[in-house]
């Protein structure tokens, strides 16, 4: 008897937006399938603008380039770092980041919650402007977090259940 196993290799999965705006449509990605939990996701300024549906997703890292908008209708968990020079539109979702969180483009987040869950660190939280506005920010990881901005204005909630947070 011969047994064959297919093991998915983690790697970089790049958005090309050839098929639609649907995050889960395989034809929109360089690998032919939507990214998985171990994949590093890159969204360059090509093709249609991606939309993450209500099902949500988990990826290893996320890069959104200038000129791109990632719209989230479902929760997104990034186990590593986030780098966004484009637009991150979080709507009313929960966005979890386990590494550095850098949005120097636009952060459109309505009534969303951003959760910093890193357990090592130190990690840096960099938001788009000197006086960034965030609805709810939660620090649940045991790591050390520092802000790359002068101040942050919260719309509703600051919650720190673990770790340390320092301002510049």
PDB file of C-alpha atoms in Angstrom, residues 72 75 89-95 107-114 133-137 154-157:
ATOM      1  CA  UNK A  72     -12.519  43.819   6.961  1.00  0.00           C
ATOM      2  CA  UNK A  75     -12.298  39.496  12.370  1.00  0.00           C
ATOM      3  CA  UNK A  89     -10.648  49.611   7.107  1.00  0.00           C
ATOM      4  CA  UNK A  90     -11.702  47.593  10.157  1.00  0.00           C
ATOM      5  CA  UNK A  91     -15.399  48.555  10.338  1.00  0.00           C
ATOM      6  CA  UNK A  92     -16.811  46.925  13.500  1.00  0.00           C
ATOM      7  CA  UNK A  93     -14.443  43.950  13.649  1.00  0.00           C
ATOM      8  CA  UNK A  94     -11.825  42.717  16.088  1.00  0.00           C
ATOM      9  CA  UNK A  95      -8.314  42.984  14.682  1.00  0.00           C
ATOM     10  CA  UNK A 107      -6.753  53.537   9.827  1.00  0.00           C
ATOM     11  CA  UNK A 108     -10.532  53.536   9.341  1.00  0.00           C
ATOM     12  CA  UNK A 109     -11.879  51.609  12.266  1.00  0.00           C
ATOM     13  CA  UNK A 110     -15.397  52.807  13.163  1.00  0.00           C
ATOM     14  CA  UNK A 111     -16.279  50.825  16.302  1.00  0.00           C
ATOM     15  CA  UNK A 112     -13.689  48.074  15.997  1.00  0.00           C
ATOM     16  CA  UNK A 113     -11.384  46.694  18.665  1.00  0.00           C
ATOM     17  CA  UNK A 114      -7.647  46.363  18.153  1.00  0.00           C
ATOM     18  CA  UNK A 133      -8.091  57.944  17.060  1.00  0.00           C
ATOM     19  CA  UNK A 134      -8.874  54.338  17.965  1.00  0.00           C
ATOM     20  CA  UNK A 135     -12.223  53.071  19.222  1.00  0.00           C
ATOM     21  CA  UNK A 136     -11.049  50.289  21.561  1.00  0.00           C
ATOM     22  CA  UNK A 137      -7.524  49.104  22.264  1.00  0.00           C
ATOM     23  CA  UNK A 154      -9.755  56.363  22.394  1.00  0.00           C
ATOM     24  CA  UNK A 155     -13.403  56.278  21.383  1.00  0.00           C
ATOM     25  CA  UNK A 156     -14.498  53.872  24.099  1.00  0.00           C
ATOM     26  CA  UNK A 157     -12.169  51.380  25.802  1.00  0.00           C
TER      27      UNK A 157
END
